Amino acid sequence: MTSIAIGLLATACAAIARFVMDAIVPGAAIFPLIFPAAMIATLFARWPAGATSGTISVLYGWYYLFPVKNSWRFESPAQAVTMGSVVVGVILTVALAEMFRRAVRSAAAERDREVAERDLFLEEFDHRVKNNFTLVASLLDMQRRRAGEGETADALQAALSRVESIARAHRHLYRGSGTAPGSVDMASYLGELCTALSEALFLRGAITLDCYSDHAAIPRDRAVSIGLVVNELVTNAVKHAFPGRDAGRISVRFEATENGWRLTVSDNGTGMSEAKRTKGRDGGMGTRLIDAFARQAHGTVSTQSTAEGTTVTVELEA
């Protein structure tokens, strides 16, 4: 019923267009509108709709318009050949439109199947990657616990934090949070990262970590690098910014600028001593890591330190 209804609708539209043309140029172009009407009806509602539209249009034109009005007879063999050509043309139009419609549906079904297979593959890949991250993090944490106290334990803790930062970006990438494919929403990512850092570094009450981020869809690799910069800077601030103090504040801000984005990590600690500044200029391990991660994120690092605290700014290109 739906196919027939659409066929009748296409026929009515063709008839209206025919009446308009006939009002402008009486008797001209009797049959051309039959073909697009039949084709459109077929594409929208399969061949029965096209056959309905074509049959009604041909019979109407034959009886009321050509060759003799209000009659089925022909005045010459040429008129019969003309009408036969119109019928064959309508049949071919409906057949070709139906073939095209089926080809499109088949291609769409194949595409949907490929998309479903890809989604299944990505889901399996995501599951395996998460398991691998979990395994690596567990091994590092086990080694850290066995190491007890000292530089080895600190190094393992730093490595563990970096692995967890990368894993967190991976989770945001495959979570489908409304960002573009391959991108990470920085507001969600940095918020979760700061929460995890607060728990991992045992920040409770006296030393607080504040985090603010504009919503920005950043490509995965750059988001990972930015997260690693935040991880290094916050960890360094916790370790070195508040010697002999029980209270302090660390702030992380990620904001859009005219030329890209700006990441700022600041604290209200005691500032950097001359020895630490010299070591930083000479390229200590922490400084080299931060510079390397910043370059991967297409950013440049600048540091300001006074007796009231330290501020590290990373200017990121768009």
Tab-separated table of C-alpha atoms in Angstrom:
chain	number	residue	atom	x	y	z
A	1	MET	CA	0.000	0.000	0.000
A	2	THR	CA	2.792	2.415	0.777
A	3	SER	CA	4.429	1.789	-2.601
A	4	ILE	CA	1.159	2.383	-4.425
A	5	ALA	CA	0.503	5.548	-2.404
A	6	ILE	CA	3.934	6.940	-3.255
A	7	GLY	CA	3.406	5.989	-6.900
A	8	LEU	CA	0.110	7.911	-6.921
A	9	LEU	CA	1.775	10.881	-5.216
A	10	ALA	CA	4.538	10.956	-7.850
A	11	THR	CA	1.923	10.747	-10.584
A	12	ALA	CA	-0.029	13.642	-9.048
A	13	CYS	CA	3.099	15.798	-8.863
A	14	ALA	CA	3.922	15.024	-12.495
A	15	ALA	CA	0.328	15.850	-13.474
A	16	ILE	CA	0.473	19.202	-11.698
A	17	ALA	CA	3.752	20.021	-13.460
A	18	ARG	CA	2.168	18.902	-16.760
A	19	PHE	CA	-0.851	21.191	-16.267
A	20	VAL	CA	1.472	24.131	-15.553
A	21	MET	CA	3.465	23.440	-18.722
A	22	ASP	CA	0.288	23.003	-20.736
A	23	ALA	CA	-0.947	26.374	-19.538
A	24	ILE	CA	2.250	27.982	-20.790
A	25	VAL	CA	2.765	25.942	-23.984
A	26	PRO	CA	-0.398	23.946	-24.817
A	27	GLY	CA	0.192	20.462	-26.195
A	28	ALA	CA	3.985	20.479	-25.726
A	29	ALA	CA	6.056	17.725	-24.088
A	30	ILE	CA	3.314	15.238	-23.367
A	31	PHE	CA	5.397	12.325	-22.098
A	32	PRO	CA	8.811	13.537	-20.720
A	33	LEU	CA	7.524	14.045	-17.150
A	34	ILE	CA	6.501	10.377	-16.956
A	35	PHE	CA	10.111	9.211	-16.706
A	36	PRO	CA	11.332	11.286	-13.745
A	37	ALA	CA	8.075	10.556	-11.885
A	38	ALA	CA	8.529	6.801	-12.364
A	39	MET	CA	12.205	6.969	-11.446
A	40	ILE	CA	11.641	8.997	-8.260
A	41	ALA	CA	8.786	6.734	-7.162
A	42	THR	CA	10.990	3.655	-7.695
A	43	LEU	CA	13.920	5.091	-5.776
A	44	PHE	CA	11.754	6.010	-2.820
A	45	ALA	CA	9.427	2.996	-2.651
A	46	ARG	CA	10.718	0.177	-4.923
A	47	TRP	CA	9.570	-0.888	-8.355
A	48	PRO	CA	5.801	-1.246	-7.573
A	49	ALA	CA	5.652	2.500	-6.939
A	50	GLY	CA	7.451	3.250	-10.203
A	51	ALA	CA	5.260	0.792	-12.097
A	52	THR	CA	2.129	2.406	-10.627
A	53	SER	CA	3.274	5.896	-11.556
A	54	GLY	CA	4.396	4.879	-15.042
A	55	THR	CA	1.276	2.853	-15.847
A	56	ILE	CA	-1.185	5.544	-14.765
A	57	SER	CA	0.792	8.282	-16.540
A	58	VAL	CA	1.082	6.302	-19.789
A	59	LEU	CA	-2.603	5.360	-19.847
A	60	TYR	CA	-3.665	8.921	-19.045
A	61	GLY	CA	-1.444	10.410	-21.743
A	62	TRP	CA	-2.517	7.792	-24.303
A	63	TYR	CA	-6.260	8.261	-23.769
A	64	TYR	CA	-6.555	11.976	-23.019
A	65	LEU	CA	-3.621	13.550	-24.861
A	66	PHE	CA	-2.040	11.412	-27.591
A	67	PRO	CA	-2.610	10.616	-30.382
A	68	VAL	CA	-6.337	11.307	-30.448
A	69	LYS	CA	-7.877	12.924	-27.366
A	70	ASN	CA	-10.426	10.797	-25.483
A	71	SER	CA	-9.604	7.770	-27.624
A	72	TRP	CA	-7.342	4.683	-27.628
A	73	ARG	CA	-6.938	4.542	-31.413
A	74	PHE	CA	-3.937	5.537	-33.501
A	75	GLU	CA	-4.138	7.507	-36.739
A	76	SER	CA	-0.866	6.075	-38.093
A	77	PRO	CA	1.654	3.303	-37.370
A	78	ALA	CA	4.190	5.962	-36.365
A	79	GLN	CA	1.952	6.994	-33.477
A	80	ALA	CA	1.775	3.395	-32.297
A	81	VAL	CA	5.557	3.124	-32.461
A	82	THR	CA	5.857	6.357	-30.467
A	83	MET	CA	3.554	5.071	-27.757
A	84	GLY	CA	5.378	1.740	-27.689
A	85	SER	CA	8.676	3.582	-27.271
A	86	VAL	CA	7.253	5.491	-24.317
A	87	VAL	CA	6.129	2.233	-22.680
A	88	VAL	CA	9.541	0.628	-23.224
A	89	GLY	CA	11.223	3.768	-21.871
A	90	VAL	CA	9.115	3.673	-18.706
A	91	ILE	CA	9.891	-0.028	-18.194
A	92	LEU	CA	13.629	0.594	-18.634
A	93	THR	CA	13.497	3.616	-16.312
A	94	VAL	CA	11.786	1.628	-13.558
A	95	ALA	CA	14.145	-1.332	-14.042
A	96	LEU	CA	17.313	0.792	-13.938
A	97	ALA	CA	16.062	2.799	-10.932
A	98	GLU	CA	15.286	-0.442	-9.089
A	99	MET	CA	18.743	-1.826	-9.898
A	100	PHE	CA	20.340	1.384	-8.654
A	101	ARG	CA	18.218	1.360	-5.479
A	102	ARG	CA	19.200	-2.236	-4.708
A	103	ALA	CA	22.871	-1.487	-5.382
A	104	VAL	CA	22.754	1.447	-2.981
A	105	ARG	CA	21.009	-0.621	-0.315
A	106	SER	CA	23.556	-3.396	-0.757
A	107	ALA	CA	26.430	-0.921	-0.470
A	108	ALA	CA	24.846	0.607	2.624
A	109	ALA	CA	24.392	-2.828	4.202
A	110	GLU	CA	28.017	-3.695	3.425
A	111	ARG	CA	29.146	-0.404	4.938
A	112	ASP	CA	27.098	-1.034	8.078
A	113	ARG	CA	28.627	-4.511	8.344
A	114	GLU	CA	32.139	-3.098	8.006
A	115	VAL	CA	31.385	-0.418	10.592
A	116	ALA	CA	30.056	-3.061	12.986
A	117	GLU	CA	33.189	-5.176	12.462
A	118	ARG	CA	35.411	-2.132	12.988
A	119	ASP	CA	33.574	-1.213	16.188
A	120	LEU	CA	33.972	-4.782	17.422
A	121	PHE	CA	37.676	-4.684	16.588
A	122	LEU	CA	38.145	-1.342	18.333
A	123	GLU	CA	36.280	-2.598	21.379
A	124	GLU	CA	38.516	-5.668	21.540
A	125	PHE	CA	41.608	-3.519	20.941
A	126	ASP	CA	40.521	-1.084	23.655
A	127	HIS	CA	39.973	-3.961	26.076
A	128	ARG	CA	43.414	-5.422	25.394
A	129	VAL	CA	45.155	-2.055	25.694
A	130	LYS	CA	43.437	-1.368	29.019
A	131	ASN	CA	44.508	-4.778	30.257
A	132	ASN	CA	48.085	-4.065	29.190
A	133	PHE	CA	48.088	-0.704	30.973
A	134	THR	CA	46.692	-2.351	34.080
A	135	LEU	CA	49.355	-5.063	33.939
A	136	VAL	CA	52.203	-2.558	33.533
A	137	ALA	CA	50.853	-0.358	36.326
A	138	SER	CA	50.491	-3.367	38.622
A	139	LEU	CA	54.062	-4.480	37.967
A	140	LEU	CA	55.420	-1.001	38.628
A	141	ASP	CA	53.395	-0.672	41.800
A	142	MET	CA	54.594	-4.073	43.014
A	143	GLN	CA	58.215	-3.129	42.373
A	144	ARG	CA	57.684	0.221	44.092
A	145	ARG	CA	56.338	-1.477	47.204
A	146	ARG	CA	59.252	-3.894	47.287
A	147	ALA	CA	61.739	-1.031	46.858
A	148	GLY	CA	60.562	0.532	50.129
A	149	GLU	CA	61.890	4.065	50.572
A	150	GLY	CA	64.507	5.921	48.567
A	151	GLU	CA	65.290	7.054	45.056
A	152	THR	CA	64.337	3.744	43.477
A	153	ALA	CA	60.864	3.857	44.972
A	154	ASP	CA	60.481	7.494	43.899
A	155	ALA	CA	61.547	6.655	40.342
A	156	LEU	CA	59.102	3.769	40.178
A	157	GLN	CA	56.326	5.992	41.553
A	158	ALA	CA	57.088	8.582	38.861
A	159	ALA	CA	57.003	5.907	36.159
A	160	LEU	CA	53.725	4.578	37.551
A	161	SER	CA	52.176	8.065	37.440
A	162	ARG	CA	53.236	8.503	33.812
A	163	VAL	CA	51.771	5.161	32.780
A	164	GLU	CA	48.504	5.977	34.544
A	165	SER	CA	48.407	9.399	32.853
A	166	ILE	CA	48.712	7.791	29.422
A	167	ALA	CA	46.133	5.147	30.335
A	168	ARG	CA	43.738	7.861	31.453
A	169	ALA	CA	44.021	9.646	28.096
A	170	HIS	CA	43.390	6.341	26.371
A	171	ARG	CA	40.192	5.814	28.351
A	172	HIS	CA	38.953	9.287	27.403
A	173	LEU	CA	39.832	8.656	23.766
A	174	TYR	CA	37.692	5.518	23.509
A	175	ARG	CA	34.952	6.618	25.878
A	176	GLY	CA	33.064	8.493	23.123
A	177	SER	CA	32.594	11.731	25.093
A	178	GLY	CA	31.268	13.693	22.129
A	179	THR	CA	34.625	14.902	20.852
A	180	ALA	CA	35.916	14.377	17.361
A	181	PRO	CA	37.335	10.933	16.573
A	182	GLY	CA	40.899	10.636	17.847
A	183	SER	CA	40.493	13.580	20.228
A	184	VAL	CA	40.277	13.959	24.000
A	185	ASP	CA	38.149	16.463	25.913
A	186	MET	CA	40.708	18.272	28.048
A	187	ALA	CA	38.257	19.435	30.721
A	188	SER	CA	37.280	15.859	31.585
A	189	TYR	CA	40.784	14.475	31.115
A	190	LEU	CA	42.618	17.030	33.267
A	191	GLY	CA	39.913	16.969	35.919
A	192	GLU	CA	40.254	13.211	36.292
A	193	LEU	CA	44.054	13.455	36.115
A	194	CYS	CA	44.213	16.013	38.923
A	195	THR	CA	41.901	13.906	41.071
A	196	ALA	CA	44.139	10.878	40.528
A	197	LEU	CA	47.276	12.912	41.312
A	198	SER	CA	45.731	14.159	44.550
A	199	GLU	CA	45.062	10.585	45.622
A	200	ALA	CA	48.417	9.216	44.442
A	201	LEU	CA	50.438	11.983	46.118
A	202	PHE	CA	48.406	11.804	49.326
A	203	LEU	CA	47.226	15.417	49.200
A	204	ARG	CA	44.839	15.887	52.091
A	205	GLY	CA	43.468	19.199	53.296
A	206	ALA	CA	46.624	21.210	53.969
A	207	ILE	CA	48.103	20.964	50.470
A	208	THR	CA	45.382	21.304	47.850
A	209	LEU	CA	45.368	20.826	44.086
A	210	ASP	CA	42.958	22.998	42.101
A	211	CYS	CA	42.228	22.263	38.462
A	212	TYR	CA	40.391	24.265	35.809
A	213	SER	CA	40.196	23.574	32.092
A	214	ASP	CA	38.276	24.961	29.150
A	215	HIS	CA	36.515	22.377	27.037
A	216	ALA	CA	38.797	21.659	24.091
A	217	ALA	CA	39.057	18.666	21.778
A	218	ILE	CA	42.788	17.978	21.587
A	219	PRO	CA	44.314	15.188	19.442
A	220	ARG	CA	45.197	12.133	21.494
A	221	ASP	CA	48.985	12.342	21.188
A	222	ARG	CA	49.046	16.013	22.215
A	223	ALA	CA	46.634	15.359	25.086
A	224	VAL	CA	48.915	12.597	26.385
A	225	SER	CA	51.930	14.928	26.241
A	226	ILE	CA	50.023	17.702	28.048
A	227	GLY	CA	48.926	15.230	30.717
A	228	LEU	CA	52.524	14.110	31.216
A	229	VAL	CA	53.637	17.743	31.608
A	230	VAL	CA	50.962	18.253	34.269
A	231	ASN	CA	52.002	15.023	35.955
A	232	GLU	CA	55.667	16.091	36.140
A	233	LEU	CA	54.973	19.661	37.272
A	234	VAL	CA	52.477	18.718	39.979
A	235	THR	CA	54.725	15.948	41.269
A	236	ASN	CA	57.702	18.322	41.382
A	237	ALA	CA	55.638	20.954	43.214
A	238	VAL	CA	54.498	18.466	45.835
A	239	LYS	CA	58.056	17.280	46.418
A	240	HIS	CA	59.937	20.591	46.379
A	241	ALA	CA	57.621	23.601	46.724
A	242	PHE	CA	56.701	23.282	50.406
A	243	PRO	CA	59.763	22.256	52.442
A	244	GLY	CA	58.977	22.425	56.128
A	245	ARG	CA	55.405	23.557	55.460
A	246	ASP	CA	52.159	21.730	56.131
A	247	ALA	CA	49.951	23.928	53.925
A	248	GLY	CA	50.038	25.034	50.322
A	249	ARG	CA	48.135	25.291	47.077
A	250	ILE	CA	48.899	23.999	43.591
A	251	SER	CA	46.860	25.255	40.654
A	252	VAL	CA	46.483	23.741	37.182
A	253	ARG	CA	44.769	25.781	34.459
A	254	PHE	CA	44.243	24.989	30.791
A	255	GLU	CA	42.733	27.868	28.821
A	256	ALA	CA	42.152	28.843	25.221
A	257	THR	CA	44.096	31.793	23.816
A	258	GLU	CA	44.053	33.675	20.536
A	259	ASN	CA	46.872	31.546	19.154
A	260	GLY	CA	46.058	28.197	20.753
A	261	TRP	CA	46.001	27.166	24.404
A	262	ARG	CA	47.897	27.958	27.588
A	263	LEU	CA	48.718	25.479	30.340
A	264	THR	CA	49.683	27.016	33.676
A	265	VAL	CA	50.842	25.113	36.750
A	266	SER	CA	51.559	27.314	39.747
A	267	ASP	CA	52.106	26.978	43.490
A	268	ASN	CA	52.410	29.325	46.457
A	269	GLY	CA	55.466	27.567	47.828
A	270	THR	CA	58.882	28.894	48.722
A	271	GLY	CA	60.091	29.245	45.154
A	272	MET	CA	63.144	27.719	43.550
A	273	SER	CA	66.503	28.057	45.240
A	274	GLU	CA	69.546	29.203	43.301
A	275	ALA	CA	70.856	25.637	43.262
A	276	LYS	CA	67.605	24.350	41.770
A	277	ARG	CA	67.557	27.120	39.168
A	278	THR	CA	71.122	26.307	38.163
A	279	LYS	CA	70.289	22.618	37.940
A	280	GLY	CA	67.225	23.444	35.838
A	281	ARG	CA	69.254	25.575	33.457
A	282	ASP	CA	71.800	22.781	33.148
A	283	GLY	CA	69.047	20.380	32.166
A	284	GLY	CA	68.133	18.163	35.097
A	285	MET	CA	66.104	15.030	34.459
A	286	GLY	CA	62.791	16.639	35.428
A	287	THR	CA	63.432	19.696	33.265
A	288	ARG	CA	64.436	17.588	30.281
A	289	LEU	CA	61.306	15.481	30.598
A	290	ILE	CA	59.039	18.525	30.837
A	291	ASP	CA	60.724	20.173	27.844
A	292	ALA	CA	60.454	16.952	25.821
A	293	PHE	CA	56.770	16.461	26.641
A	294	ALA	CA	56.062	20.125	25.870
A	295	ARG	CA	57.744	19.851	22.467
A	296	GLN	CA	55.654	16.786	21.687
A	297	ALA	CA	52.579	18.890	22.489
A	298	HIS	CA	53.862	21.690	20.197
A	299	GLY	CA	54.455	23.995	23.138
A	300	THR	CA	57.163	26.146	24.707
A	301	VAL	CA	57.890	26.293	28.448
A	302	SER	CA	58.635	29.354	30.571
A	303	THR	CA	59.188	29.462	34.346
A	304	GLN	CA	58.845	32.271	36.860
A	305	SER	CA	59.857	31.715	40.470
A	306	THR	CA	59.887	34.056	43.447
A	307	ALA	CA	59.756	33.704	47.192
A	308	GLU	CA	55.928	33.631	46.871
A	309	GLY	CA	55.863	30.609	44.570
A	310	THR	CA	56.620	29.191	41.144
A	311	THR	CA	54.605	29.424	37.933
A	312	VAL	CA	55.318	27.288	34.874
A	313	THR	CA	53.556	28.293	31.669
A	314	VAL	CA	53.342	26.211	28.502
A	315	GLU	CA	52.164	28.082	25.404
A	316	LEU	CA	50.604	25.605	22.966
A	317	GLU	CA	50.096	26.211	19.275
A	318	ALA	CA	46.642	25.754	17.775
